[in-house]
Coordinates of C-alpha atoms in Angstrom, one line a residue:
M1 CA 25.6 51.6 15.0
R2 CA 22.1 53.1 14.8
D3 CA 23.0 56.2 16.8
L4 CA 26.2 57.1 15.1
P5 CA 26.7 59.2 12.0
I6 CA 27.4 57.4 8.7
A7 CA 31.1 58.0 9.0
T8 CA 33.1 59.1 12.1
N9 CA 36.7 60.4 12.5
V10 CA 36.7 61.2 8.7
E11 CA 39.6 63.6 8.8
D12 CA 41.6 61.3 11.0
A13 CA 41.2 58.4 8.7
N14 CA 42.0 60.5 5.7
A15 CA 45.2 61.9 7.2
Q16 CA 46.4 58.5 8.3
H17 CA 46.4 57.0 4.8
Y18 CA 46.7 60.0 2.5
E19 CA 49.0 62.4 4.4
V20 CA 51.8 60.7 2.3
P21 CA 51.8 61.7 -1.3
A22 CA 50.5 59.7 -4.2
R23 CA 54.1 58.8 -5.2
F24 CA 54.3 56.6 -2.0
F25 CA 51.4 54.4 -3.3
E26 CA 52.9 54.3 -6.8
L27 CA 56.0 52.8 -5.2
V28 CA 54.2 50.3 -3.0
L29 CA 50.9 49.2 -4.6
G30 CA 50.6 47.5 -8.0
P31 CA 50.3 49.3 -11.3
R32 CA 46.6 49.7 -11.0
L33 CA 47.0 51.4 -7.6
K34 CA 44.4 49.1 -6.1
Y35 CA 44.6 49.8 -2.3
S36 CA 42.5 46.7 -1.4
S37 CA 42.9 42.9 -1.6
G38 CA 44.1 41.3 -4.7
L39 CA 42.9 37.8 -5.9
Y40 CA 45.7 35.4 -6.5
R41 CA 44.6 32.6 -8.9
G42 CA 47.8 30.6 -8.5
P43 CA 50.9 30.3 -6.4
G44 CA 53.0 32.1 -9.0
S45 CA 50.5 35.0 -9.5
S46 CA 52.1 38.5 -9.4
L47 CA 50.6 41.5 -7.6
E48 CA 49.7 43.0 -11.0
E49 CA 47.9 39.8 -12.0
A50 CA 46.1 39.7 -8.6
E51 CA 44.9 43.3 -9.1
V52 CA 43.4 42.5 -12.5
A53 CA 41.8 39.2 -11.3
A54 CA 40.2 41.0 -8.4
L55 CA 38.8 43.8 -10.6
E56 CA 37.5 41.3 -13.1
E57 CA 35.7 39.2 -10.4
T58 CA 34.3 42.4 -8.9
V59 CA 32.8 43.3 -12.3
T60 CA 31.3 39.8 -12.6
H61 CA 29.9 39.7 -9.1
A62 CA 28.4 43.2 -9.4
G63 CA 26.6 42.2 -12.6
L64 CA 28.0 45.2 -14.5
A65 CA 27.2 45.8 -18.2
D66 CA 27.8 48.4 -20.8
G67 CA 25.4 51.3 -20.8
Q68 CA 24.7 51.3 -17.1
R69 CA 24.9 54.3 -14.7
I70 CA 27.4 53.2 -12.1
L71 CA 28.3 54.8 -8.8
E72 CA 31.4 53.8 -6.9
L73 CA 31.6 54.8 -3.3
G74 CA 35.1 55.1 -1.8
S75 CA 36.8 55.0 -5.2
G76 CA 40.4 55.5 -3.8
W77 CA 43.0 55.8 -6.5
G78 CA 40.5 54.8 -9.2
S79 CA 41.5 51.2 -9.9
L80 CA 37.9 50.0 -10.2
S81 CA 36.4 53.2 -11.6
L82 CA 39.0 53.4 -14.4
H83 CA 38.6 49.7 -15.1
M84 CA 34.9 50.0 -15.4
A85 CA 35.1 53.0 -17.7
E86 CA 37.6 51.2 -20.0
T87 CA 35.6 47.9 -20.0
F88 CA 32.2 49.6 -20.6
P89 CA 32.8 52.6 -22.8
N90 CA 29.0 53.4 -22.9
A91 CA 28.6 53.3 -19.2
Q92 CA 28.6 56.5 -17.1
V93 CA 30.9 56.0 -14.0
T94 CA 30.6 58.4 -11.0
A95 CA 33.4 58.0 -8.5
V96 CA 33.2 59.4 -4.9
S97 CA 36.3 59.8 -2.7
N98 CA 37.0 61.9 0.3
S99 CA 40.5 62.8 -0.9
H100 CA 41.4 65.7 -3.2
S101 CA 44.7 64.1 -4.2
Q102 CA 42.8 60.9 -5.2
R103 CA 40.4 62.9 -7.4
A104 CA 43.3 64.7 -9.1
H105 CA 45.0 61.3 -9.8
V106 CA 41.9 59.7 -11.2
E107 CA 41.1 62.7 -13.4
A108 CA 44.6 62.7 -14.7
Q109 CA 44.5 59.0 -15.5
A110 CA 41.1 59.3 -17.2
L111 CA 42.5 62.1 -19.4
K112 CA 45.7 60.1 -20.2
R113 CA 43.6 57.1 -21.2
G114 CA 41.1 59.2 -23.2
L115 CA 38.2 58.2 -21.0
R116 CA 35.2 60.6 -21.1
N117 CA 32.8 58.6 -19.1
V118 CA 34.2 59.1 -15.6
R119 CA 33.1 61.8 -13.2
V120 CA 34.9 62.2 -9.9
I121 CA 33.4 63.8 -6.8
T122 CA 35.2 64.7 -3.6
A123 CA 32.8 64.4 -0.6
D124 CA 32.5 63.3 3.0
M125 CA 30.2 60.2 3.0
N126 CA 28.0 61.9 5.6
D127 CA 27.1 64.6 3.0
V128 CA 26.9 62.6 -0.3
A129 CA 23.5 63.0 -2.0
F130 CA 22.0 62.1 -5.4
E131 CA 18.5 62.2 -6.9
A132 CA 16.3 59.2 -6.5
G133 CA 16.8 56.4 -9.1
S134 CA 20.1 57.9 -10.4
F135 CA 22.0 54.7 -10.8
D136 CA 21.7 51.1 -12.1
R137 CA 24.5 49.9 -10.0
V138 CA 26.2 51.1 -6.8
V139 CA 29.6 49.4 -6.0
S140 CA 31.9 49.8 -3.1
V141 CA 35.3 48.2 -2.4
E142 CA 36.7 48.3 1.1
M143 CA 34.9 51.5 2.2
F144 CA 32.1 50.1 4.3
E145 CA 34.7 49.1 6.9
H146 CA 35.1 52.9 7.5
M147 CA 31.4 53.4 7.9
S148 CA 29.8 53.5 11.4
N149 CA 26.1 53.5 10.5
W150 CA 25.4 51.0 7.8
R151 CA 21.6 51.3 8.1
A152 CA 21.7 55.0 7.4
L153 CA 24.0 54.6 4.4
L154 CA 22.1 51.6 3.0
G155 CA 18.9 53.6 3.3
R156 CA 20.4 56.4 1.2
I157 CA 21.8 54.0 -1.4
R158 CA 18.4 52.3 -1.8
G159 CA 17.0 55.6 -2.8
W160 CA 19.7 56.3 -5.3
L161 CA 19.2 53.0 -7.2
A162 CA 16.8 52.5 -10.1
S163 CA 13.9 50.1 -9.6
D164 CA 15.9 47.2 -11.0
G165 CA 19.2 48.3 -9.6
R166 CA 21.7 46.4 -7.5
L167 CA 24.3 47.2 -4.8
F168 CA 27.6 45.4 -4.7
I169 CA 29.8 45.5 -1.6
H170 CA 33.4 44.2 -1.2
V171 CA 34.5 44.2 2.5
F172 CA 37.1 42.5 4.6
T173 CA 35.3 40.5 7.3
H174 CA 35.6 38.1 10.2
R175 CA 33.7 34.9 9.6
I176 CA 31.6 35.2 12.8
G177 CA 31.9 38.4 14.8
A178 CA 31.9 42.2 14.1
Y179 CA 33.9 44.6 16.2
R180 CA 35.1 48.2 16.3
F181 CA 38.7 49.4 16.2
D182 CA 38.8 51.4 19.4
R183 CA 41.1 54.4 19.4
A184 CA 40.5 54.8 23.2
D185 CA 42.1 51.4 23.7
K186 CA 45.8 52.2 23.9
A187 CA 46.6 48.6 23.0
D188 CA 44.7 48.9 19.7
W189 CA 47.7 49.9 17.6
I190 CA 45.8 49.8 14.2
A191 CA 43.1 52.1 15.6
Q192 CA 45.7 54.5 16.9
H193 CA 47.6 54.9 13.7
F194 CA 45.8 53.6 10.6
F195 CA 42.1 52.8 11.2
T196 CA 40.6 55.3 13.5
G197 CA 36.8 55.0 13.4
G198 CA 36.8 51.8 11.5
I199 CA 35.1 48.5 12.1
M200 CA 35.7 44.8 11.3
P201 CA 32.4 43.6 9.9
S202 CA 31.3 40.0 10.3
H203 CA 30.5 38.0 7.1
G204 CA 26.8 38.0 8.0
L205 CA 26.5 41.8 8.7
A206 CA 25.5 42.8 5.2
G207 CA 22.5 40.5 5.4
S208 CA 21.2 42.2 8.6
F209 CA 19.1 44.8 7.0
P210 CA 16.3 42.8 5.2
D211 CA 13.9 45.8 5.2
L212 CA 16.4 47.7 3.0
F213 CA 18.2 45.1 0.9
E214 CA 17.8 41.4 0.2
L215 CA 21.0 39.3 -0.3
E216 CA 20.9 38.1 -3.9
D217 CA 24.3 36.3 -3.8
T218 CA 27.4 36.2 -1.7
W219 CA 31.0 35.0 -2.2
R220 CA 34.0 34.8 0.1
W221 CA 37.8 34.8 -0.6
D222 CA 39.9 33.3 2.1
G223 CA 42.2 35.7 3.9
R224 CA 45.4 34.4 2.3
H225 CA 44.6 36.6 -0.7
Y226 CA 44.9 39.7 1.5
S227 CA 47.9 38.3 3.3
R228 CA 49.8 37.9 0.0
T229 CA 48.6 41.3 -1.1
A230 CA 50.1 43.0 2.0
E231 CA 53.3 41.0 1.7
D232 CA 53.7 42.2 -1.9
W233 CA 53.1 45.8 -0.8
L234 CA 55.8 45.4 1.9
R235 CA 58.2 43.8 -0.6
R236 CA 57.8 46.7 -3.0
M237 CA 58.2 49.2 -0.1
D238 CA 61.4 47.6 0.9
A239 CA 62.6 47.4 -2.7
N240 CA 62.1 51.1 -3.1
H241 CA 63.7 51.9 0.3
A242 CA 65.7 55.0 -0.8
E243 CA 62.8 56.9 -2.4
V244 CA 60.3 55.8 0.3
G245 CA 62.7 57.1 2.9
E246 CA 62.9 60.5 1.1
I247 CA 59.1 60.6 1.0
M248 CA 58.9 59.8 4.7
R249 CA 61.4 62.6 5.5
E250 CA 59.4 65.1 3.4
T251 CA 56.1 64.1 5.0
Y252 CA 57.0 63.3 8.6
G253 CA 60.2 65.2 9.2
A254 CA 61.9 64.1 12.4
D255 CA 59.5 61.2 12.8
A256 CA 60.3 59.8 9.3
E257 CA 61.9 56.6 10.6
V258 CA 59.1 56.0 13.1
W259 CA 56.6 56.2 10.4
R260 CA 58.6 54.1 8.0
R261 CA 58.5 51.4 10.7
R262 CA 54.8 51.9 11.3
W263 CA 54.0 51.4 7.6
R264 CA 56.0 48.2 7.6
I265 CA 54.3 47.0 10.8
F266 CA 50.9 47.9 9.2
F267 CA 51.6 45.7 6.2
L268 CA 53.0 42.9 8.4
A269 CA 50.0 43.0 10.8
T270 CA 47.6 42.9 7.8
S271 CA 49.4 39.9 6.4
G272 CA 49.5 38.1 9.8
L273 CA 45.8 38.7 10.6
F274 CA 44.4 37.6 7.2
G275 CA 46.8 34.7 7.0
H276 CA 45.8 33.3 10.4
S277 CA 44.4 29.8 10.3
R278 CA 45.2 29.5 6.6
G279 CA 42.8 32.4 5.9
A280 CA 39.8 30.8 7.5
E281 CA 39.0 33.4 10.2
W282 CA 39.4 36.7 8.4
G283 CA 38.8 37.2 4.7
I284 CA 37.0 39.1 1.9
S285 CA 33.3 39.0 1.5
H286 CA 31.4 40.0 -1.7
Y287 CA 27.7 40.7 -1.7
R288 CA 25.2 41.5 -4.5
L289 CA 22.1 43.0 -2.9
R290 CA 18.6 43.8 -4.3
P291 CA 16.8 46.8 -2.9
V292 CA 13.5 46.3 -1.1
V293 CA 10.6 48.7 -1.6
S294 CA 10.2 51.0 1.4
G295 CA 7.7 49.9 3.9
T296 CA 6.6 46.7 2.1
G297 CA 9.4 44.2 2.3
A298 CA 8.9 43.6 -1.4
R299 CA 11.7 43.6 -3.9
K300 CA 12.2 46.7 -6.1
G301 CA 13.0 44.8 -9.2

């Protein structure tokens, strides 16, 4: 990881997930358009309830408060950035995404909700830069899995944080081992079609950079939460079969049916992976990290 750029195959990964228009995700995801794991607090929890529960727990684990300067890296369709802006009206939220369509969606939603405390930036993570000490909190939900050089990115983030700032990371992980999704491996179907350049972090990976960040606290959701999320996405995709089919034809042309099946397999594979061994092998990891002063090993604040 040390010798790679922060992010690789950026355009490939962007096209794989966002070549389809926003309407597809409105039909498949929950009402918050949260394209990451939900948190199901009970057997009867709905996708909408799981989205809200996950957002609320993220806010708590990140230690967010009103008046903070908050940066979200990999903001997606804006579920967390918009939630933070609504929850903390005196906070200043900066959202970074690599997708122009996502930026347009978040800006439209902020305008619709009367939110004046959200700024959206479209940028490749290799090129993102801010002045030192610009933020009290940096948060990221299911973006670090797309990053190839965590050390380089964490080094930048440490500089962007205020002296008493914190970094919060939500990633899917394996309980023991980290591995890359290898596009060169023709048997790696996920890498071929949906996750080029991505990695599966281990639960312990975020604590492997003690010269940059100290683990202040960590939490883990078992994989069944993601399994249920993917099943709910698939259920909604199938329920909206006619309109999804039209979107597939407009997007993929003669390959529409191939790609409809690929999206279904993607959701099924996600559910199967995270549901394996009753969610004990793969799951969701949350970390709150304290920056370390450069060159000293001491805490910043």
